Amino acid sequence: MDENNNMEFNQQPMGQSAPMNNTTYVQLPPTEEVSSIGDWLLTFLIMCIPCVGLVMLFVWAFGGGTKKSKSNWAKAQLIWALICLVIGIICYAVIGAAVIEALNSMSY
């Protein structure tokens, strides 16, 4: 402050801190077009075709040009299919071993 109690340009009064103007602007990515109901109906119809549905899951999951939501959905479907396959193999092995053991015990 000068002798007339006027503050100079860059000085702050005692006991007060300078206002913080650390505004950070985040640029959001452009939003992707939403899949329509018709698009999803066609997707589920294609999934009902046994071999074509499986091939299309791989195309939608790992191919280019697919909307991000459909790509993520296809990847999740493939993960669930793999989990079900592993559980099925384990169940068949356990049941098969039980049947073989039952047949062996009946023959003696």
PDB file of C-alpha atoms in Angstrom:
ATOM      1  CA  MET A   1       0.000   0.000   0.000  1.00  0.00           C
ATOM      2  CA  ASP A   2       1.146   3.505  -0.616  1.00  0.00           C
ATOM      3  CA  GLU A   3       0.896   6.396   1.851  1.00  0.00           C
ATOM      4  CA  ASN A   4      -2.803   7.012   0.958  1.00  0.00           C
ATOM      5  CA  ASN A   5      -3.826   3.429   1.891  1.00  0.00           C
ATOM      6  CA  ASN A   6      -4.328   2.536  -1.750  1.00  0.00           C
ATOM      7  CA  MET A   7      -3.224  -0.943  -2.717  1.00  0.00           C
ATOM      8  CA  GLU A   8      -0.845  -1.324  -5.529  1.00  0.00           C
ATOM      9  CA  PHE A   9      -1.829  -3.587  -8.417  1.00  0.00           C
ATOM     10  CA  ASN A  10      -0.360  -6.926  -7.247  1.00  0.00           C
ATOM     11  CA  GLN A  11      -0.735  -6.519  -3.481  1.00  0.00           C
ATOM     12  CA  GLN A  12      -3.375  -8.196  -1.321  1.00  0.00           C
ATOM     13  CA  PRO A  13      -4.704  -6.873   1.973  1.00  0.00           C
ATOM     14  CA  MET A  14      -3.135  -8.426   5.078  1.00  0.00           C
ATOM     15  CA  GLY A  15      -4.716 -11.715   6.142  1.00  0.00           C
ATOM     16  CA  GLN A  16      -6.392 -12.390   2.811  1.00  0.00           C
ATOM     17  CA  SER A  17      -5.083 -14.776   0.228  1.00  0.00           C
ATOM     18  CA  ALA A  18      -5.228 -14.178  -3.461  1.00  0.00           C
ATOM     19  CA  PRO A  19      -8.200 -15.790  -5.208  1.00  0.00           C
ATOM     20  CA  MET A  20      -7.163 -18.975  -6.896  1.00  0.00           C
ATOM     21  CA  ASN A  21      -8.075 -19.110 -10.537  1.00  0.00           C
ATOM     22  CA  ASN A  22      -6.747 -22.553 -11.341  1.00  0.00           C
ATOM     23  CA  THR A  23      -9.654 -23.562 -13.525  1.00  0.00           C
ATOM     24  CA  THR A  24      -8.871 -26.658 -15.509  1.00  0.00           C
ATOM     25  CA  TYR A  25     -10.960 -27.422 -18.547  1.00  0.00           C
ATOM     26  CA  VAL A  26     -11.245 -31.014 -19.657  1.00  0.00           C
ATOM     27  CA  GLN A  27     -12.156 -31.643 -23.239  1.00  0.00           C
ATOM     28  CA  LEU A  28     -14.575 -34.546 -23.427  1.00  0.00           C
ATOM     29  CA  PRO A  29     -14.336 -36.918 -26.353  1.00  0.00           C
ATOM     30  CA  PRO A  30     -17.097 -36.617 -28.910  1.00  0.00           C
ATOM     31  CA  THR A  31     -20.095 -38.733 -28.030  1.00  0.00           C
ATOM     32  CA  GLU A  32     -20.715 -41.808 -30.105  1.00  0.00           C
ATOM     33  CA  GLU A  33     -23.983 -42.378 -31.900  1.00  0.00           C
ATOM     34  CA  VAL A  34     -26.320 -44.588 -29.895  1.00  0.00           C
ATOM     35  CA  SER A  35     -27.375 -47.963 -31.317  1.00  0.00           C
ATOM     36  CA  SER A  36     -31.029 -48.017 -32.267  1.00  0.00           C
ATOM     37  CA  ILE A  37     -33.579 -50.578 -31.134  1.00  0.00           C
ATOM     38  CA  GLY A  38     -33.744 -51.953 -34.671  1.00  0.00           C
ATOM     39  CA  ASP A  39     -29.979 -52.415 -34.674  1.00  0.00           C
ATOM     40  CA  TRP A  40     -30.153 -54.415 -31.441  1.00  0.00           C
ATOM     41  CA  LEU A  41     -33.111 -56.491 -32.707  1.00  0.00           C
ATOM     42  CA  LEU A  42     -31.101 -57.382 -35.801  1.00  0.00           C
ATOM     43  CA  THR A  43     -28.097 -58.187 -33.601  1.00  0.00           C
ATOM     44  CA  PHE A  44     -30.127 -60.599 -31.464  1.00  0.00           C
ATOM     45  CA  LEU A  45     -31.674 -62.169 -34.561  1.00  0.00           C
ATOM     46  CA  ILE A  46     -28.200 -62.825 -35.981  1.00  0.00           C
ATOM     47  CA  MET A  47     -27.128 -64.283 -32.624  1.00  0.00           C
ATOM     48  CA  CYS A  48     -29.914 -66.908 -32.911  1.00  0.00           C
ATOM     49  CA  ILE A  49     -28.207 -68.445 -35.957  1.00  0.00           C
ATOM     50  CA  PRO A  50     -25.788 -70.976 -34.403  1.00  0.00           C
ATOM     51  CA  CYS A  51     -22.509 -70.716 -36.355  1.00  0.00           C
ATOM     52  CA  VAL A  52     -23.142 -67.267 -37.824  1.00  0.00           C
ATOM     53  CA  GLY A  53     -23.829 -65.836 -34.365  1.00  0.00           C
ATOM     54  CA  LEU A  54     -20.518 -67.079 -33.007  1.00  0.00           C
ATOM     55  CA  VAL A  55     -18.573 -65.751 -35.987  1.00  0.00           C
ATOM     56  CA  MET A  56     -20.337 -62.391 -35.731  1.00  0.00           C
ATOM     57  CA  LEU A  57     -19.441 -62.144 -32.041  1.00  0.00           C
ATOM     58  CA  PHE A  58     -15.781 -62.274 -33.006  1.00  0.00           C
ATOM     59  CA  VAL A  59     -16.325 -59.751 -35.812  1.00  0.00           C
ATOM     60  CA  TRP A  60     -18.170 -57.323 -33.529  1.00  0.00           C
ATOM     61  CA  ALA A  61     -15.702 -57.813 -30.662  1.00  0.00           C
ATOM     62  CA  PHE A  62     -12.432 -57.470 -32.558  1.00  0.00           C
ATOM     63  CA  GLY A  63     -13.286 -56.019 -35.959  1.00  0.00           C
ATOM     64  CA  GLY A  64     -13.120 -52.365 -36.815  1.00  0.00           C
ATOM     65  CA  GLY A  65     -16.037 -50.081 -37.503  1.00  0.00           C
ATOM     66  CA  THR A  66     -18.247 -51.469 -34.736  1.00  0.00           C
ATOM     67  CA  LYS A  67     -19.757 -49.109 -32.177  1.00  0.00           C
ATOM     68  CA  LYS A  68     -17.965 -49.244 -28.823  1.00  0.00           C
ATOM     69  CA  SER A  69     -21.063 -50.408 -26.929  1.00  0.00           C
ATOM     70  CA  LYS A  70     -21.646 -53.330 -29.309  1.00  0.00           C
ATOM     71  CA  SER A  71     -17.942 -54.212 -29.239  1.00  0.00           C
ATOM     72  CA  ASN A  72     -17.928 -54.309 -25.434  1.00  0.00           C
ATOM     73  CA  TRP A  73     -21.161 -56.338 -25.422  1.00  0.00           C
ATOM     74  CA  ALA A  74     -19.675 -58.882 -27.860  1.00  0.00           C
ATOM     75  CA  LYS A  75     -16.516 -59.206 -25.746  1.00  0.00           C
ATOM     76  CA  ALA A  76     -18.634 -59.783 -22.636  1.00  0.00           C
ATOM     77  CA  GLN A  77     -20.679 -62.421 -24.485  1.00  0.00           C
ATOM     78  CA  LEU A  78     -17.480 -64.214 -25.522  1.00  0.00           C
ATOM     79  CA  ILE A  79     -16.190 -64.177 -21.945  1.00  0.00           C
ATOM     80  CA  TRP A  80     -19.477 -65.651 -20.687  1.00  0.00           C
ATOM     81  CA  ALA A  81     -19.378 -68.292 -23.433  1.00  0.00           C
ATOM     82  CA  LEU A  82     -15.852 -69.260 -22.356  1.00  0.00           C
ATOM     83  CA  ILE A  83     -16.884 -69.457 -18.687  1.00  0.00           C
ATOM     84  CA  CYS A  84     -19.880 -71.654 -19.587  1.00  0.00           C
ATOM     85  CA  LEU A  85     -17.685 -73.876 -21.754  1.00  0.00           C
ATOM     86  CA  VAL A  86     -15.194 -74.435 -18.928  1.00  0.00           C
ATOM     87  CA  ILE A  87     -17.975 -75.146 -16.411  1.00  0.00           C
ATOM     88  CA  GLY A  88     -19.595 -77.543 -18.901  1.00  0.00           C
ATOM     89  CA  ILE A  89     -16.355 -79.440 -19.446  1.00  0.00           C
ATOM     90  CA  ILE A  90     -15.850 -79.759 -15.683  1.00  0.00           C
ATOM     91  CA  CYS A  91     -19.438 -80.987 -15.191  1.00  0.00           C
ATOM     92  CA  TYR A  92     -19.151 -83.547 -18.000  1.00  0.00           C
ATOM     93  CA  ALA A  93     -15.859 -84.805 -16.568  1.00  0.00           C
ATOM     94  CA  VAL A  94     -17.314 -85.185 -13.066  1.00  0.00           C
ATOM     95  CA  ILE A  95     -20.529 -86.844 -14.289  1.00  0.00           C
ATOM     96  CA  GLY A  96     -18.588 -89.065 -16.698  1.00  0.00           C
ATOM     97  CA  ALA A  97     -16.248 -90.197 -13.938  1.00  0.00           C
ATOM     98  CA  ALA A  98     -19.246 -90.934 -11.682  1.00  0.00           C
ATOM     99  CA  VAL A  99     -20.959 -92.974 -14.408  1.00  0.00           C
ATOM    100  CA  ILE A 100     -17.803 -94.939 -15.187  1.00  0.00           C
ATOM    101  CA  GLU A 101     -17.290 -95.609 -11.469  1.00  0.00           C
ATOM    102  CA  ALA A 102     -20.911 -96.746 -11.119  1.00  0.00           C
ATOM    103  CA  LEU A 103     -20.585 -99.085 -14.087  1.00  0.00           C
ATOM    104  CA  ASN A 104     -17.350-100.533 -12.741  1.00  0.00           C
ATOM    105  CA  SER A 105     -18.877-101.144  -9.318  1.00  0.00           C
ATOM    106  CA  MET A 106     -21.913-102.892 -10.859  1.00  0.00           C
ATOM    107  CA  SER A 107     -19.771-105.340 -12.816  1.00  0.00           C
ATOM    108  CA  TYR A 108     -18.117-106.829  -9.696  1.00  0.00           C
TER     109      TYR A 108
END
